[in-house]
XYZ file of C-alpha atoms in Angstrom:
568
model
C 90.579 58.568 88.990
C 91.415 55.446 90.984
C 92.270 56.877 94.562
C 89.717 59.929 94.441
C 86.783 57.530 93.223
C 87.880 54.949 95.978
C 87.401 57.563 98.650
C 84.292 59.289 97.167
C 82.741 55.871 97.021
C 83.320 55.072 100.354
C 81.825 58.665 101.656
C 78.784 57.977 99.222
C 78.176 54.877 100.785
C 78.258 56.690 104.432
C 75.776 59.101 103.411
C 73.432 57.882 100.862
C 71.645 55.057 102.948
C 70.846 57.287 105.820
C 67.703 59.469 104.970
C 66.859 62.903 106.322
C 69.044 65.696 107.969
C 72.456 64.670 108.887
C 75.487 66.212 110.665
C 78.802 64.863 109.543
C 81.420 64.437 112.400
C 85.100 64.346 111.670
C 88.259 64.466 113.186
C 91.532 66.547 112.196
C 92.653 63.789 109.735
C 89.289 62.638 107.981
C 88.545 66.353 107.623
C 91.387 66.608 105.108
C 90.515 63.187 103.685
C 86.870 64.134 103.053
C 87.741 68.091 102.081
C 89.702 66.865 98.807
C 87.375 64.703 97.167
C 83.911 66.295 98.504
C 82.744 69.633 97.964
C 80.187 71.405 100.208
C 77.453 71.280 97.622
C 78.164 67.562 97.309
C 77.681 67.379 101.023
C 74.375 69.508 100.797
C 72.872 67.275 98.138
C 73.276 64.270 100.655
C 71.173 66.406 103.239
C 74.437 67.124 105.494
C 73.509 70.397 107.005
C 76.367 70.741 109.440
C 79.917 69.683 109.476
C 81.510 69.504 112.963
C 84.969 68.253 114.529
C 84.608 65.642 116.980
C 86.171 67.681 119.709
C 83.957 70.411 119.573
C 80.792 68.171 119.266
C 82.218 67.024 123.253
C 82.216 70.764 124.079
C 78.509 71.118 123.251
C 75.547 70.252 125.246
C 72.796 71.435 123.172
C 70.354 68.457 122.030
C 69.715 68.029 118.217
C 67.787 64.769 118.379
C 66.219 65.974 114.795
C 69.552 65.181 113.129
C 71.255 61.820 112.529
C 75.030 61.837 113.299
C 77.389 60.421 110.926
C 80.814 60.086 112.525
C 83.991 59.458 110.270
C 86.987 59.009 112.573
C 90.340 57.409 112.356
C 90.194 54.474 114.931
C 92.633 56.272 117.636
C 92.168 55.495 121.226
C 91.662 59.364 121.870
C 88.717 59.202 119.322
C 87.304 56.105 120.934
C 87.388 57.783 124.241
C 85.618 60.587 122.747
C 82.860 58.605 121.345
C 82.558 56.759 124.773
C 81.910 60.212 126.370
C 79.467 61.447 123.851
C 77.470 58.079 123.647
C 77.029 58.364 127.533
C 74.516 61.122 127.070
C 73.338 61.289 123.420
C 72.476 64.605 121.825
C 71.484 63.259 118.360
C 68.571 61.115 117.267
C 70.707 58.266 115.769
C 74.595 57.595 115.544
C 76.179 55.891 112.502
C 79.873 55.206 113.156
C 82.381 54.748 110.330
C 86.077 54.549 110.808
C 88.775 54.800 108.350
C 90.703 51.714 109.186
C 90.706 48.528 111.209
C 89.021 48.573 114.679
C 90.505 46.471 117.233
C 88.265 44.110 119.095
C 88.772 45.900 122.416
C 87.672 49.249 120.835
C 84.609 47.427 119.338
C 83.724 46.337 123.091
C 84.093 49.762 124.438
C 81.986 51.172 121.717
C 79.368 48.519 122.652
C 79.659 49.062 126.482
C 78.991 52.738 126.028
C 75.817 52.555 123.884
C 73.609 52.114 126.872
C 70.939 54.157 125.230
C 70.968 51.972 122.003
C 71.656 55.196 119.930
C 74.053 53.439 117.428
C 72.622 52.322 114.325
C 75.707 50.647 112.690
C 79.575 50.585 113.036
C 81.407 50.118 109.930
C 85.271 50.141 108.688
C 85.492 51.920 105.204
C 89.207 51.995 104.266
C 89.755 55.471 103.353
C 92.726 56.354 105.777
C 94.709 58.601 103.314
C 94.336 62.041 101.649
C 93.527 61.230 97.780
C 95.181 64.525 96.439
C 94.963 63.608 92.856
C 93.845 60.407 91.150
C 97.476 58.723 91.363
C 98.848 60.726 94.594
C 98.144 60.435 98.081
C 99.834 61.724 101.313
C 99.374 61.013 105.014
C 99.875 64.496 106.138
C 102.096 63.100 109.178
C 102.860 66.243 111.122
C 105.953 64.821 112.777
C 107.621 64.176 109.405
C 110.893 64.593 110.638
C 110.962 61.302 112.658
C 112.145 59.187 109.697
C 115.675 60.990 109.682
C 116.258 59.922 113.412
C 117.660 56.595 114.539
C 115.520 54.532 116.389
C 117.209 54.994 119.659
C 116.486 58.743 119.884
C 112.598 58.411 120.304
C 111.394 54.943 120.072
C 107.748 55.805 120.917
C 107.792 58.798 118.461
C 109.160 56.585 115.743
C 106.865 53.983 116.334
C 103.862 56.185 116.230
C 105.229 57.480 112.811
C 105.517 53.983 111.424
C 102.068 53.123 112.827
C 100.529 55.671 111.000
C 102.496 54.932 107.639
C 101.446 51.085 108.031
C 97.759 52.231 108.550
C 97.821 54.412 105.458
C 99.451 51.739 103.036
C 97.000 49.255 104.673
C 94.210 51.246 103.749
C 95.389 51.936 100.211
C 95.585 47.925 99.464
C 92.244 47.338 101.249
C 90.617 49.980 98.984
C 92.207 48.594 96.010
C 91.212 45.139 97.061
C 94.765 43.811 96.457
C 97.549 42.223 98.515
C 101.115 43.376 97.417
C 104.635 41.900 97.108
C 106.648 43.973 99.082
C 110.153 45.703 98.382
C 112.380 48.148 99.994
C 115.421 50.281 99.560
C 118.311 48.438 101.313
C 120.105 51.495 102.630
C 117.169 52.720 104.480
C 116.573 51.165 108.099
C 113.021 53.124 108.040
C 112.012 51.839 104.738
C 112.918 48.386 105.949
C 111.005 48.613 109.226
C 107.918 49.817 107.370
C 108.142 47.128 104.948
C 108.547 44.520 107.467
C 105.680 45.812 109.645
C 103.631 46.034 106.460
C 104.170 42.260 105.354
C 103.517 41.333 108.942
C 100.276 42.808 109.009
C 99.026 41.780 105.316
C 100.442 38.267 105.354
C 100.078 37.366 109.111
C 98.121 39.285 111.722
C 95.080 40.180 109.066
C 95.772 37.716 106.327
C 92.373 36.943 106.009
C 91.388 40.508 105.388
C 93.843 40.864 102.549
C 93.083 37.550 101.246
C 91.267 38.954 97.811
C 91.948 35.439 96.147
C 92.965 36.795 92.567
C 94.897 34.497 90.465
C 96.481 37.240 88.530
C 100.097 39.044 89.203
C 100.247 40.667 92.425
C 100.807 44.394 92.678
C 104.102 45.568 93.910
C 104.604 48.005 96.954
C 107.900 49.761 96.805
C 109.063 51.584 99.842
C 111.864 53.985 99.443
C 113.507 56.826 101.475
C 113.039 60.427 100.740
C 116.936 60.605 101.539
C 117.712 58.887 98.436
C 116.784 62.001 96.503
C 117.393 65.211 98.548
C 117.704 67.250 95.274
C 113.880 67.112 94.062
C 112.712 68.697 96.997
C 115.410 71.439 97.253
C 114.756 72.837 93.611
C 112.565 75.450 92.806
C 109.638 74.486 90.405
C 108.456 75.870 86.883
C 105.310 73.846 86.327
C 102.304 74.989 87.787
C 101.052 72.771 90.434
C 104.495 72.224 91.724
C 105.408 75.928 91.393
C 102.227 77.039 93.419
C 103.131 74.590 96.274
C 106.811 75.886 95.956
C 106.254 79.786 96.058
C 102.575 79.959 97.897
C 101.957 76.567 99.404
C 99.161 74.127 98.914
C 97.340 72.238 101.874
C 94.907 69.594 101.123
C 94.236 71.282 97.368
C 93.634 74.763 98.848
C 95.707 77.632 98.513
C 95.717 80.454 101.272
C 95.851 83.779 99.461
C 94.801 85.799 102.684
C 98.532 87.405 102.931
C 98.855 88.937 99.389
C 97.580 92.528 99.308
C 94.110 93.342 98.695
C 92.008 90.609 97.527
C 88.330 89.711 97.527
C 86.930 87.739 100.178
C 85.746 84.743 98.089
C 89.334 84.519 96.869
C 91.133 84.616 100.111
C 91.144 80.698 100.001
C 91.109 78.997 96.476
C 90.833 75.306 95.642
C 93.402 73.790 93.263
C 91.745 70.372 92.249
C 92.102 68.557 89.163
C 88.684 67.124 89.884
C 87.006 70.175 90.328
C 88.708 72.711 87.888
C 89.021 72.012 84.092
C 91.728 74.640 83.220
C 93.819 73.344 86.463
C 93.553 69.989 85.159
C 94.513 70.806 81.745
C 97.502 72.982 82.996
C 98.704 71.525 86.209
C 101.829 69.948 84.830
C 102.406 72.791 82.138
C 105.558 75.269 82.239
C 105.053 78.623 83.745
C 105.608 80.352 80.295
C 102.937 78.285 78.795
C 100.336 78.980 81.706
C 100.805 82.672 81.172
C 99.554 82.094 77.451
C 96.808 79.660 78.325
C 95.368 82.099 81.136
C 95.350 85.017 78.592
C 93.283 82.730 76.365
C 90.859 81.794 79.026
C 90.503 85.718 79.894
C 89.675 86.200 76.030
C 87.060 83.632 76.236
C 85.672 84.963 79.253
C 85.397 88.452 78.011
C 83.606 87.203 75.113
C 81.006 85.414 77.190
C 80.893 88.544 79.497
C 80.501 90.747 76.253
C 77.437 88.613 74.953
C 76.038 88.925 78.313
C 76.007 92.446 78.126
C 73.735 92.710 75.169
C 70.528 91.864 77.056
C 67.699 93.278 74.842
C 64.710 91.351 75.868
C 63.115 89.189 78.484
C 64.289 85.985 76.522
C 67.855 87.271 76.769
C 67.473 88.106 80.572
C 66.010 84.698 81.238
C 69.134 83.270 79.221
C 71.733 85.214 81.335
C 69.934 84.189 84.605
C 70.039 80.304 83.725
C 73.726 80.665 82.705
C 74.509 82.996 85.680
C 75.915 80.069 87.908
C 78.129 79.079 85.197
C 78.996 82.649 84.278
C 79.949 83.166 87.908
C 81.874 79.979 88.145
C 83.901 80.922 85.173
C 84.521 84.454 86.540
C 85.589 82.721 89.726
C 87.851 80.708 87.855
C 89.627 82.932 85.777
C 90.212 85.592 88.696
C 91.814 82.638 90.737
C 94.287 81.542 88.288
C 95.237 85.061 87.253
C 95.655 86.100 90.883
C 97.932 83.140 91.138
C 100.128 83.619 88.307
C 100.588 87.316 89.074
C 101.575 86.695 92.808
C 104.023 84.082 91.531
C 105.547 86.227 88.795
C 106.302 88.856 91.534
C 107.792 86.575 93.724
C 110.118 85.347 90.849
C 111.087 88.675 90.241
C 111.601 89.951 93.960
C 113.888 86.781 94.663
C 115.670 86.550 91.167
C 114.374 83.110 90.917
C 115.030 83.102 86.993
C 118.915 83.656 87.804
C 119.098 81.071 90.839
C 117.138 78.359 89.538
C 119.213 78.359 86.169
C 122.274 77.489 88.426
C 119.925 74.957 90.684
C 119.350 73.059 87.464
C 122.835 73.157 86.241
C 123.860 71.645 89.606
C 121.479 69.156 89.606
C 121.729 68.008 85.911
C 125.192 68.803 84.606
C 128.720 68.487 85.635
C 131.398 71.030 85.538
C 132.291 71.671 89.065
C 134.654 74.900 88.635
C 131.755 76.660 86.682
C 129.350 75.588 89.451
C 131.433 76.824 92.216
C 131.754 80.328 90.438
C 128.082 80.509 89.714
C 127.219 79.551 93.509
C 129.905 81.924 94.837
C 128.367 85.110 92.699
C 124.839 84.482 93.945
C 126.053 84.101 97.494
C 127.435 87.800 96.793
C 124.285 89.018 95.194
C 122.371 91.261 97.669
C 118.977 90.418 95.883
C 119.148 86.679 96.618
C 117.356 85.764 99.972
C 118.866 83.642 102.592
C 116.756 80.521 101.974
C 117.783 80.449 98.055
C 121.483 80.728 99.092
C 121.152 77.953 101.642
C 119.628 75.898 98.913
C 122.309 76.676 96.405
C 125.152 75.536 98.849
C 123.039 72.351 99.661
C 122.808 71.369 96.044
C 126.408 72.057 95.613
C 127.264 70.228 98.458
C 125.308 67.068 97.445
C 126.920 66.979 94.131
C 130.376 67.643 94.771
C 130.859 66.575 98.534
C 133.556 64.190 97.564
C 135.322 66.279 94.859
C 136.070 69.768 96.311
C 136.290 69.687 100.225
C 138.345 73.068 100.132
C 135.787 74.826 97.873
C 133.002 73.463 99.955
C 134.442 75.071 102.911
C 134.893 78.295 101.365
C 130.990 78.295 100.418
C 130.302 77.314 103.923
C 132.137 80.371 105.201
C 130.608 82.508 102.864
C 127.045 81.262 103.682
C 127.866 81.856 107.424
C 128.871 85.564 106.918
C 126.219 86.148 104.489
C 123.125 84.614 106.150
C 124.053 84.061 109.599
C 120.595 82.520 110.313
C 121.650 79.422 108.835
C 124.527 77.601 110.230
C 126.588 75.407 107.819
C 126.070 72.790 110.377
C 122.620 72.117 108.509
C 124.503 71.585 105.407
C 126.627 69.041 106.988
C 123.692 67.484 108.517
C 122.185 67.021 105.298
C 125.359 65.206 104.023
C 125.241 63.219 106.979
C 121.698 62.139 106.211
C 121.665 62.015 102.430
C 125.095 61.948 101.154
C 126.579 59.799 98.494
C 127.478 57.032 101.139
C 123.683 56.623 102.197
C 122.099 56.759 98.935
C 120.948 53.734 96.778
C 119.825 55.059 93.610
C 122.147 56.891 90.821
C 121.087 60.378 91.640
C 123.346 62.053 89.207
C 123.266 59.239 86.464
C 126.970 59.002 86.768
C 127.397 55.466 87.442
C 125.409 53.928 84.457
C 127.144 54.187 81.055
C 123.752 54.746 79.649
C 122.667 57.754 81.848
C 126.136 59.207 81.306
C 125.646 59.049 77.397
C 121.885 60.445 77.809
C 123.240 63.230 79.942
C 126.010 64.133 77.474
C 123.371 64.111 74.558
C 120.942 66.325 76.383
C 123.810 68.688 77.284
C 124.634 68.985 73.590
C 121.141 69.204 72.359
C 120.249 72.109 74.803
C 117.228 71.388 76.725
C 113.884 72.740 75.401
C 113.589 74.579 78.967
C 116.611 75.353 81.132
C 114.259 75.388 84.041
C 112.721 71.952 83.778
C 115.432 69.754 82.538
C 115.675 68.134 86.095
C 113.975 64.644 86.347
C 113.509 63.242 90.022
C 115.245 59.848 90.699
C 111.714 58.510 90.994
C 111.586 58.692 87.024
C 114.442 56.322 86.726
C 113.011 54.060 89.321
C 109.898 53.769 87.232
C 111.778 53.210 84.116
C 113.759 50.306 85.898
C 110.606 48.791 86.870
C 108.888 48.901 83.500
C 112.071 47.216 81.989
C 112.062 44.749 84.732
C 115.579 46.015 85.855
C 115.395 46.565 89.601
C 118.074 44.948 91.318
C 117.224 42.596 94.035
C 120.636 43.842 95.966
C 119.406 47.171 96.186
C 115.574 46.823 96.648
C 115.239 43.201 98.434
C 111.685 41.512 98.650
C 110.223 40.873 102.022
C 109.742 36.975 102.937
C 109.300 34.639 100.407
C 106.831 36.498 98.425
C 108.536 37.077 94.849
C 107.320 38.735 91.882
C 106.876 36.059 88.892
C 106.129 38.505 86.343
C 106.165 42.094 85.336
C 103.629 43.875 87.973
C 100.743 45.851 86.518
C 100.025 47.948 89.453
C 102.651 49.539 91.340
C 102.377 51.725 94.627
C 105.730 53.678 95.496
C 105.593 54.896 98.919
C 108.102 57.379 100.099
C 109.012 57.687 103.731
C 109.865 61.417 104.371
C 107.220 62.730 101.881
C 106.701 63.318 98.173
C 106.808 66.411 95.779
C 104.637 67.651 93.020
C 107.209 67.059 90.609
C 107.279 63.561 91.423
C 103.435 63.228 91.104
C 103.951 64.870 87.730
C 106.326 62.291 86.653
C 103.991 59.617 87.628
C 101.119 61.126 85.718
C 103.154 61.439 82.761
C 104.465 57.746 82.991
C 100.758 56.695 83.708
C 99.678 58.500 80.292
C 102.510 56.853 78.282
C 100.626 53.482 78.865
C 103.469 51.187 79.564
C 100.919 48.513 80.709
C 101.894 49.299 84.310
C 99.846 51.608 86.740
C 101.857 53.582 89.155
C 100.476 55.303 92.307
C 102.588 57.496 94.311
C 102.178 58.211 98.258
C 104.185 59.486 100.931
C 104.117 60.621 104.786
C 103.761 64.657 103.655
C 103.861 66.422 100.673
C 107.330 68.695 100.648
C 108.327 72.019 98.856
C 111.932 73.287 99.919
C 110.430 74.886 102.901
C 108.769 71.929 104.287
C 111.869 69.615 103.388
C 114.395 72.264 105.207
C 112.131 72.851 108.250
C 111.973 68.683 108.688
C 115.731 68.858 108.425
C 116.140 71.585 110.992
C 114.093 69.594 113.456
C 115.657 66.374 113.099
C 119.075 68.194 113.497
C 117.904 69.907 116.719
C 116.585 66.634 118.238
C 119.988 65.005 117.085
C 121.837 67.674 118.744
C 119.959 67.775 122.214
C 120.113 63.960 122.525
C 123.753 63.717 121.811
C 124.305 66.128 124.577
C 122.403 64.320 126.855
C 124.302 61.212 126.130
């Protein structure tokens, strides 16, 4: 509950002390922050009758003095300018201004000078500058997420904006948790180092008073790592419920857009998948696809029993009981049809794209050795007419990451075959990935082949046969968490910033992935937290990736890198 509760508490505090009818005014970032933790009916209970975007409020001139305006905005210079213009001719009876992060003194002066009509009742900072997707998983939804792959010289101001947004998000997390962390970063990543240094500067120098929570116990750990240390996880097909929905259909701020999938009732065109609002999803979000089918069948059976009992309405009492239970009945009906629709659609995609076949080879490439067999399997799938271009590209990428040093000749053969089979994807994209995230660039032991214990574990796993061939892969993050729990994170690979070292094993760890997280990783975090190791992990990143988004970021970074080299 930790992150979701923190944001909900802030929003409750904003809304509950202001009596009467309210309009809530948000920007494009805070609308995501609020929508994942607060439903429409929650807002109505707090007498919020209108939710508007700050840009559209600027365009309207209609006076609404009977309403109190509650603004919740990021403290950007654009938003401050919008406020300046709106306060010049106030349309609402009262203005209550809340910002999701630290305001600069200059920004406060601008607001004070603009409030000539004395309409502003309060200005406060509430540190909810992150999207709390799940209790232990947050994202910053940074649109230009590809920036982390570019050297600083390519677009210095673009990279600075990216870093500033990351620092804001990380600062807000620790201000919301009321803690100041010890900071470590991945040595091989320039951007991880830069973020770590700037975060430390903010927390220990520029705003040290704000972060001084005077607690004597062990400081939490903030570990900053780079997505490129594990490029395999975002390239794989997923077979557990939440991750699979994101991979095959897409999830944005816990909502799934189903408008493009055939005939579907109006109320099911956009559905919410939130562990906070949906008990079935909460119980099944990390389950395997096969088990989901059985669990949905059970839910349908239960629903039919309820529906049947509702059909036997004989008396006025029966009818009254049915009407009383009707909202629950409707909710249950909506929930059943939502999950049935999702699973039906995903089964269709799995069949169309031959994903059972493709995914088996992907998992072999990610988890087991055997280069000859892997080459043959990938070649066969490249020749298979039913395998779509994007899946061919992912297979070649996974092969290249695994065997880049071992079989350059066969790698060239796969490049050529990919170019002839899927001309849309140039092999240059695979080479760009190797340049970005090849073995020479990575810190972690991605394939478990440097550490004797991992080699033995992989062999044992190969011999026993994994209970499910489709979910045998474990993200590198899983090993990183294990190392933290055992106190085995090497200083040489993950140096500390400044002279703030960890004296003892931390009890709270925030791992931030520059370049984005995946739902497979958030599942690992949830399972690790459930194992009660005495450490609570929180995972955050600049975006939430599926393979489509990861490839889009890669293509964008490659395009920019190419044009700047041409210019130079």
